[in-house]
Amino acid sequence: MRTPRAAHAQLFPALLSQDEGWRFTPRGTTRDRNMAAGGGAWGLWLRGLTWAGAAARCAGSGPSRVARLQTPGQLPACRQKSSVSFLSRSDRPNIAYNKIKGKNPGVVFLPGLNSNMNGQKAVALEDFCKSLGHAFVRFDYTGCGSSDGNLQECTVGKWRKDVLSVLDELTDGPQILVGSSLGGWLMLHAAIARPEKVTALVGVAAAADYVVSTFKQLPLEAQKEIEEKGEWKLPTKHNEEGFYCLPYDFIKEAENHCLLNSPIPITCPIKLIHGMKDEDVPWQVSMEIADHVLSKDVDVILRKVGQHRMSEKDDMKLLVYTVDDLIDKLTTQA
């Protein structure tokens, strides 16, 4: 039997607190929709889909009880002390990871481009899963964070193999994959390759095909210049340099993994969270994913003021509640 949310607030004080007067209401009600709009989280109907209860509970105003991030000051960007384990592979570099044993469904976090497993979303989800007693894994891709390998030699295909290695070697039973940005692209590939294990997906600013599609939107002269130089300086606000330096070979190899040109054979429940102020990956990419997957159980949740990293307090509680809803749903169905 799962722990009631009231108890979660005591077990997980870093993320959850309670106000009086809150109660659940059926999904899809007028109250749900008003709360979602008022709090800046818009749950959109796609192909007959229902409003996401998580979006409704994300609202930041009104008399309802909602979760609030409660750490003193800002949530830390990473843990200062954490034991890192390594997944040894005979044919590929070792992968750094943190794992919590627990009940199924487990949760696996897939970070974004040039990110690592110590980001705010990964740590918050780990703490939340620990409070629930559910299994959780976060890890670094080859060449990133604490994992072995050379970042300049990495490709989308190699990182896809990293995800499959983690699923095959570090998890047992059904898993919910939470993919941030590039991780949202890779989670789709994992769901296709391991449909028996991946039972639900949560995308946060999922960037399916985005490196390739962005490159192809450049003028032909710019594309030719990048090909001749052998690298592309992809603009970003997330580092001091102001760009990510991507080898041209990385872009060409990524073309082999594009998914939005045809139906995507995924049928599990999917939640796609995206900020409408995202200047890196437009929210329309999540809409495209929802349109291409075969699953009919898909919710797209738009945060009106959300940015790419979705790391503000309301963004984080929306993510946690979305994962919690999926755990509850899968546990009920089991």
CSV table of C-alpha atoms in Angstrom, one decimal:
chain,number,residue,atom,x,y,z
A,1,MET,CA,0.0,0.0,0.0
A,2,ARG,CA,1.4,3.4,-1.0
A,3,THR,CA,2.1,6.1,1.5
A,4,PRO,CA,-0.5,8.9,1.5
A,5,ARG,CA,0.7,12.2,0.3
A,6,ALA,CA,0.2,13.7,3.7
A,7,ALA,CA,2.9,11.4,5.0
A,8,HIS,CA,5.1,12.2,2.0
A,9,ALA,CA,5.4,15.8,3.3
A,10,GLN,CA,6.9,14.5,6.5
A,11,LEU,CA,9.1,12.0,4.8
A,12,PHE,CA,10.3,14.5,2.2
A,13,PRO,CA,10.4,17.9,3.9
A,14,ALA,CA,12.9,19.3,1.4
A,15,LEU,CA,10.3,19.3,-1.3
A,16,LEU,CA,6.8,19.1,0.0
A,17,SER,CA,4.7,21.1,2.5
A,18,GLN,CA,1.0,21.3,3.2
A,19,ASP,CA,-1.6,24.0,3.4
A,20,GLU,CA,-5.0,23.3,4.9
A,21,GLY,CA,-8.2,22.9,2.9
A,22,TRP,CA,-6.8,20.9,0.0
A,23,ARG,CA,-8.6,18.0,-1.6
A,24,PHE,CA,-8.5,16.0,-4.8
A,25,THR,CA,-11.1,16.6,-7.5
A,26,PRO,CA,-11.8,14.5,-10.5
A,27,ARG,CA,-9.5,15.1,-13.5
A,28,GLY,CA,-11.0,17.2,-16.3
A,29,THR,CA,-13.3,19.3,-14.1
A,30,THR,CA,-13.7,23.0,-14.6
A,31,ARG,CA,-11.9,23.6,-11.3
A,32,ASP,CA,-8.9,21.6,-12.6
A,33,ARG,CA,-8.7,23.7,-15.7
A,34,ASN,CA,-9.1,27.0,-13.9
A,35,MET,CA,-6.4,26.0,-11.4
A,36,ALA,CA,-4.0,25.0,-14.2
A,37,ALA,CA,-4.5,28.2,-16.1
A,38,GLY,CA,-4.2,30.3,-13.0
A,39,GLY,CA,-1.0,28.7,-11.9
A,40,GLY,CA,0.7,29.0,-15.3
A,41,ALA,CA,0.5,25.3,-16.2
A,42,TRP,CA,-1.6,24.6,-19.2
A,43,GLY,CA,-2.6,20.9,-19.6
A,44,LEU,CA,-3.6,20.6,-23.3
A,45,TRP,CA,-6.0,18.1,-24.8
A,46,LEU,CA,-4.3,16.2,-27.7
A,47,ARG,CA,-6.2,13.6,-29.7
A,48,GLY,CA,-8.9,13.2,-27.0
A,49,LEU,CA,-6.5,13.2,-24.1
A,50,THR,CA,-7.5,14.3,-20.6
A,51,TRP,CA,-6.1,17.2,-18.5
A,52,ALA,CA,-3.1,16.2,-16.4
A,53,GLY,CA,-3.9,16.2,-12.7
A,54,ALA,CA,-0.4,17.1,-12.0
A,55,ALA,CA,-0.8,20.4,-13.9
A,56,ALA,CA,-3.8,21.2,-11.9
A,57,ARG,CA,-2.0,20.6,-8.6
A,58,CYS,CA,0.9,22.8,-9.8
A,59,ALA,CA,-1.2,26.0,-9.5
A,60,GLY,CA,0.5,28.5,-7.3
A,61,SER,CA,-2.5,30.4,-6.0
A,62,GLY,CA,-6.0,29.9,-4.7
A,63,PRO,CA,-7.3,28.1,-1.7
A,64,SER,CA,-6.2,24.6,-2.8
A,65,ARG,CA,-3.3,22.8,-1.1
A,66,VAL,CA,-0.3,22.5,-3.3
A,67,ALA,CA,3.2,21.2,-2.9
A,68,ARG,CA,5.9,23.8,-2.3
A,69,LEU,CA,9.6,23.6,-2.4
A,70,GLN,CA,10.8,24.4,1.1
A,71,THR,CA,14.6,24.3,1.2
A,72,PRO,CA,16.3,27.3,2.8
A,73,GLY,CA,17.1,29.6,-0.1
A,74,GLN,CA,17.5,28.0,-3.6
A,75,LEU,CA,17.5,24.2,-4.1
A,76,PRO,CA,21.2,23.2,-4.4
A,77,ALA,CA,22.4,22.6,-8.0
A,78,CYS,CA,24.1,19.4,-6.9
A,79,ARG,CA,24.8,17.2,-3.9
A,80,GLN,CA,28.1,17.9,-2.2
A,81,LYS,CA,28.6,14.4,-1.0
A,82,SER,CA,27.3,11.3,-2.9
A,83,SER,CA,28.8,7.9,-3.4
A,84,VAL,CA,29.2,7.2,-7.1
A,85,SER,CA,29.2,3.7,-8.5
A,86,PHE,CA,30.4,2.6,-11.9
A,87,LEU,CA,28.9,0.2,-14.4
A,88,SER,CA,31.7,-1.6,-16.0
A,89,ARG,CA,31.4,-2.5,-19.7
A,90,SER,CA,33.9,-4.6,-21.6
A,91,ASP,CA,33.2,-2.9,-25.0
A,92,ARG,CA,32.5,0.7,-23.9
A,93,PRO,CA,33.5,3.2,-21.3
A,94,ASN,CA,32.3,2.8,-17.7
A,95,ILE,CA,29.2,4.7,-16.7
A,96,ALA,CA,28.9,6.6,-13.4
A,97,TYR,CA,25.6,6.2,-11.6
A,98,ASN,CA,23.7,6.5,-8.3
A,99,LYS,CA,21.1,3.9,-7.5
A,100,ILE,CA,18.5,3.5,-4.8
A,101,LYS,CA,16.9,0.1,-4.3
A,102,GLY,CA,13.2,0.0,-3.9
A,103,LYS,CA,9.8,-1.0,-5.2
A,104,ASN,CA,8.6,-1.0,-8.8
A,105,PRO,CA,7.9,0.9,-10.9
A,106,GLY,CA,11.4,2.3,-10.6
A,107,VAL,CA,12.3,5.7,-12.0
A,108,VAL,CA,15.4,6.4,-14.2
A,109,PHE,CA,16.5,10.0,-14.9
A,110,LEU,CA,18.1,10.9,-18.3
A,111,PRO,CA,20.0,14.2,-18.2
A,112,GLY,CA,20.3,16.7,-21.1
A,113,LEU,CA,23.1,17.7,-23.4
A,114,ASN,CA,26.4,18.6,-21.5
A,115,SER,CA,24.6,18.0,-18.2
A,116,ASN,CA,25.1,15.3,-15.5
A,117,MET,CA,23.3,13.3,-12.9
A,118,ASN,CA,23.7,15.9,-10.1
A,119,GLY,CA,21.3,18.5,-11.5
A,120,GLN,CA,18.3,19.8,-9.5
A,121,LYS,CA,15.7,17.7,-11.2
A,122,ALA,CA,17.6,14.4,-10.8
A,123,VAL,CA,18.3,15.0,-7.1
A,124,ALA,CA,14.8,16.1,-6.3
A,125,LEU,CA,13.3,13.0,-8.0
A,126,GLU,CA,15.8,10.8,-6.2
A,127,ASP,CA,14.8,12.2,-2.8
A,128,PHE,CA,11.1,11.9,-3.7
A,129,CYS,CA,11.5,8.2,-4.8
A,130,LYS,CA,13.4,7.5,-1.7
A,131,SER,CA,10.5,8.9,0.4
A,132,LEU,CA,8.1,6.6,-1.5
A,133,GLY,CA,10.3,3.6,-1.2
A,134,HIS,CA,10.6,3.2,-5.0
A,135,ALA,CA,13.8,2.4,-6.9
A,136,PHE,CA,15.6,5.2,-8.6
A,137,VAL,CA,18.7,5.5,-10.9
A,138,ARG,CA,20.5,8.6,-12.2
A,139,PHE,CA,23.6,8.4,-14.3
A,140,ASP,CA,26.1,10.2,-16.5
A,141,TYR,CA,26.4,9.6,-20.2
A,142,THR,CA,29.7,8.5,-21.7
A,143,GLY,CA,32.1,11.5,-21.7
A,144,CYS,CA,29.9,13.5,-19.3
A,145,GLY,CA,30.1,14.1,-15.5
A,146,SER,CA,32.0,11.3,-13.7
A,147,SER,CA,31.6,8.7,-16.5
A,148,ASP,CA,34.6,7.6,-18.6
A,149,GLY,CA,35.1,8.5,-22.2
A,150,ASN,CA,35.8,11.5,-24.4
A,151,LEU,CA,32.9,13.9,-25.0
A,152,GLN,CA,34.2,14.9,-28.4
A,153,GLU,CA,33.9,11.3,-29.5
A,154,CYS,CA,30.4,10.8,-28.3
A,155,THR,CA,27.3,10.5,-30.5
A,156,VAL,CA,23.6,10.2,-30.0
A,157,GLY,CA,23.9,6.5,-30.9
A,158,LYS,CA,26.5,5.9,-28.2
A,159,TRP,CA,24.4,7.7,-25.6
A,160,ARG,CA,21.4,5.6,-26.7
A,161,LYS,CA,23.5,2.5,-25.9
A,162,ASP,CA,24.3,4.0,-22.5
A,163,VAL,CA,20.6,4.3,-21.6
A,164,LEU,CA,20.0,0.7,-22.7
A,165,SER,CA,23.0,-0.5,-20.7
A,166,VAL,CA,21.6,1.2,-17.6
A,167,LEU,CA,18.1,-0.3,-18.2
A,168,ASP,CA,19.5,-3.8,-18.8
A,169,GLU,CA,22.1,-3.9,-16.0
A,170,LEU,CA,20.9,-1.6,-13.3
A,171,THR,CA,17.1,-2.0,-13.2
A,172,ASP,CA,14.6,-4.8,-12.7
A,173,GLY,CA,11.0,-4.7,-13.6
A,174,PRO,CA,8.9,-1.8,-15.0
A,175,GLN,CA,10.5,1.6,-15.2
A,176,ILE,CA,9.4,5.2,-15.6
A,177,LEU,CA,11.9,7.1,-17.7
A,178,VAL,CA,12.2,10.9,-17.0
A,179,GLY,CA,14.2,12.6,-19.8
A,180,SER,CA,15.3,16.2,-19.8
A,181,SER,CA,16.0,17.9,-23.1
A,182,LEU,CA,18.3,15.5,-25.0
A,183,GLY,CA,17.3,12.9,-22.4
A,184,GLY,CA,13.7,13.3,-23.7
A,185,TRP,CA,14.9,12.2,-27.1
A,186,LEU,CA,16.9,9.3,-25.8
A,187,MET,CA,14.0,8.1,-23.6
A,188,LEU,CA,11.9,7.6,-26.7
A,189,HIS,CA,14.6,5.4,-28.2
A,190,ALA,CA,14.7,3.4,-25.0
A,191,ALA,CA,11.0,2.9,-25.0
A,192,ILE,CA,11.1,1.6,-28.6
A,193,ALA,CA,14.0,-0.7,-27.8
A,194,ARG,CA,12.7,-2.0,-24.4
A,195,PRO,CA,8.9,-1.9,-24.5
A,196,GLU,CA,8.6,-4.7,-22.0
A,197,LYS,CA,10.5,-2.7,-19.4
A,198,VAL,CA,9.7,1.0,-20.1
A,199,THR,CA,6.1,1.4,-18.8
A,200,ALA,CA,5.8,5.2,-18.8
A,201,LEU,CA,7.7,8.3,-20.0
A,202,VAL,CA,8.0,11.9,-18.7
A,203,GLY,CA,9.6,14.4,-21.0
A,204,VAL,CA,10.9,17.7,-19.7
A,205,ALA,CA,11.6,20.0,-22.6
A,206,ALA,CA,12.1,16.9,-24.7
A,207,ALA,CA,14.4,17.7,-27.6
A,208,ALA,CA,13.6,14.9,-30.1
A,209,ASP,CA,15.5,15.5,-33.4
A,210,TYR,CA,16.2,19.0,-32.3
A,211,VAL,CA,19.9,19.2,-33.0
A,212,VAL,CA,19.3,17.9,-36.5
A,213,SER,CA,16.3,20.0,-37.2
A,214,THR,CA,17.9,23.2,-35.9
A,215,PHE,CA,21.0,22.6,-38.1
A,216,LYS,CA,18.9,22.0,-41.2
A,217,GLN,CA,17.1,25.4,-40.6
A,218,LEU,CA,20.4,27.2,-41.0
A,219,PRO,CA,21.1,28.8,-44.4
A,220,LEU,CA,22.9,26.4,-46.8
A,221,GLU,CA,26.0,28.6,-46.8
A,222,ALA,CA,26.2,28.3,-43.0
A,223,GLN,CA,25.7,24.5,-43.1
A,224,LYS,CA,28.5,24.3,-45.7
A,225,GLU,CA,30.8,26.4,-43.6
A,226,ILE,CA,30.2,24.2,-40.5
A,227,GLU,CA,30.9,21.1,-42.6
A,228,GLU,CA,34.2,22.6,-43.8
A,229,LYS,CA,35.2,23.7,-40.3
A,230,GLY,CA,34.2,20.4,-38.8
A,231,GLU,CA,32.3,21.9,-35.9
A,232,TRP,CA,29.1,23.8,-35.0
A,233,LYS,CA,28.9,26.4,-32.2
A,234,LEU,CA,25.3,25.9,-31.1
A,235,PRO,CA,24.2,29.0,-29.2
A,236,THR,CA,23.2,28.5,-25.6
A,237,LYS,CA,22.7,30.6,-22.4
A,238,HIS,CA,23.7,27.7,-20.2
A,239,ASN,CA,27.5,28.1,-20.1
A,240,GLU,CA,30.0,31.0,-20.0
A,241,GLU,CA,31.1,30.5,-23.6
A,242,GLY,CA,27.6,31.1,-24.9
A,243,PHE,CA,27.6,28.0,-27.2
A,244,TYR,CA,28.0,24.3,-27.3
A,245,CYS,CA,30.7,23.1,-29.6
A,246,LEU,CA,29.4,20.1,-31.6
A,247,PRO,CA,31.5,18.2,-34.1
A,248,TYR,CA,30.0,18.0,-37.5
A,249,ASP,CA,30.2,14.3,-37.3
A,250,PHE,CA,27.9,14.4,-34.3
A,251,ILE,CA,25.2,16.1,-36.3
A,252,LYS,CA,25.5,13.7,-39.2
A,253,GLU,CA,25.4,10.7,-36.9
A,254,ALA,CA,22.3,12.1,-35.1
A,255,GLU,CA,20.4,12.1,-38.4
A,256,ASN,CA,20.3,8.3,-38.0
A,257,HIS,CA,18.2,8.7,-34.8
A,258,CYS,CA,15.5,11.1,-35.9
A,259,LEU,CA,12.0,10.1,-34.9
A,260,LEU,CA,9.6,12.8,-36.0
A,261,ASN,CA,9.5,11.8,-39.7
A,262,SER,CA,7.1,8.8,-39.1
A,263,PRO,CA,4.9,7.3,-36.4
A,264,ILE,CA,6.7,6.5,-33.2
A,265,PRO,CA,5.9,2.9,-32.0
A,266,ILE,CA,5.4,3.7,-28.3
A,267,THR,CA,2.1,2.8,-26.6
A,268,CYS,CA,2.9,3.5,-22.9
A,269,PRO,CA,1.6,6.5,-20.9
A,270,ILE,CA,3.5,9.7,-21.7
A,271,LYS,CA,3.6,13.1,-20.0
A,272,LEU,CA,5.4,15.9,-21.8
A,273,ILE,CA,6.2,19.0,-19.7
A,274,HIS,CA,7.5,22.1,-21.5
A,275,GLY,CA,8.0,25.8,-20.8
A,276,MET,CA,6.5,28.3,-23.2
A,277,LYS,CA,9.5,30.6,-22.6
A,278,ASP,CA,12.0,27.9,-23.6
A,279,GLU,CA,14.5,29.6,-25.9
A,280,ASP,CA,16.5,26.4,-26.6
A,281,VAL,CA,13.8,23.9,-27.6
A,282,PRO,CA,10.4,25.3,-28.6
A,283,TRP,CA,7.4,23.8,-26.8
A,284,GLN,CA,6.0,22.8,-30.2
A,285,VAL,CA,8.5,20.0,-30.2
A,286,SER,CA,6.6,18.3,-27.4
A,287,MET,CA,3.4,18.8,-29.5
A,288,GLU,CA,5.1,17.0,-32.4
A,289,ILE,CA,6.1,14.1,-30.2
A,290,ALA,CA,2.6,13.8,-28.9
A,291,ASP,CA,1.3,13.8,-32.4
A,292,HIS,CA,3.7,11.1,-33.7
A,293,VAL,CA,3.6,8.5,-30.8
A,294,LEU,CA,1.1,5.7,-31.2
A,295,SER,CA,0.0,6.0,-27.5
A,296,LYS,CA,-3.3,7.6,-26.9
A,297,ASP,CA,-2.5,8.1,-23.2
A,298,VAL,CA,-0.5,11.3,-23.7
A,299,ASP,CA,-0.6,14.6,-21.8
A,300,VAL,CA,1.2,17.8,-22.9
A,301,ILE,CA,1.6,20.2,-20.0
A,302,LEU,CA,2.8,23.7,-20.8
A,303,ARG,CA,4.2,26.1,-18.2
A,304,LYS,CA,3.4,29.6,-19.4
A,305,VAL,CA,6.5,31.1,-17.8
A,306,GLY,CA,8.6,28.0,-17.9
A,307,GLN,CA,12.1,28.1,-19.4
A,308,HIS,CA,14.3,25.4,-20.8
A,309,ARG,CA,15.7,23.9,-17.7
A,310,MET,CA,12.4,23.9,-15.8
A,311,SER,CA,14.2,24.2,-12.5
A,312,GLU,CA,12.0,26.9,-10.7
A,313,LYS,CA,10.1,25.8,-7.7
A,314,ASP,CA,6.8,25.4,-9.4
A,315,ASP,CA,8.4,23.6,-12.3
A,316,MET,CA,10.0,21.1,-9.8
A,317,LYS,CA,6.8,20.4,-7.9
A,318,LEU,CA,5.0,19.9,-11.2
A,319,LEU,CA,7.6,17.3,-12.2
A,320,VAL,CA,7.4,15.5,-8.9
A,321,TYR,CA,3.6,15.3,-8.9
A,322,THR,CA,3.6,14.1,-12.5
A,323,VAL,CA,5.9,11.2,-11.7
A,324,ASP,CA,3.9,10.5,-8.5
A,325,ASP,CA,0.7,10.3,-10.6
A,326,LEU,CA,2.3,7.8,-12.9
A,327,ILE,CA,3.6,5.7,-10.1
A,328,ASP,CA,0.1,5.7,-8.6
A,329,LYS,CA,-1.5,4.8,-11.9
A,330,LEU,CA,0.9,2.0,-12.7
A,331,THR,CA,0.7,0.6,-9.1
A,332,THR,CA,-3.1,0.6,-9.3
A,333,GLN,CA,-3.1,-1.2,-12.7
A,334,ALA,CA,-0.6,-3.9,-11.4
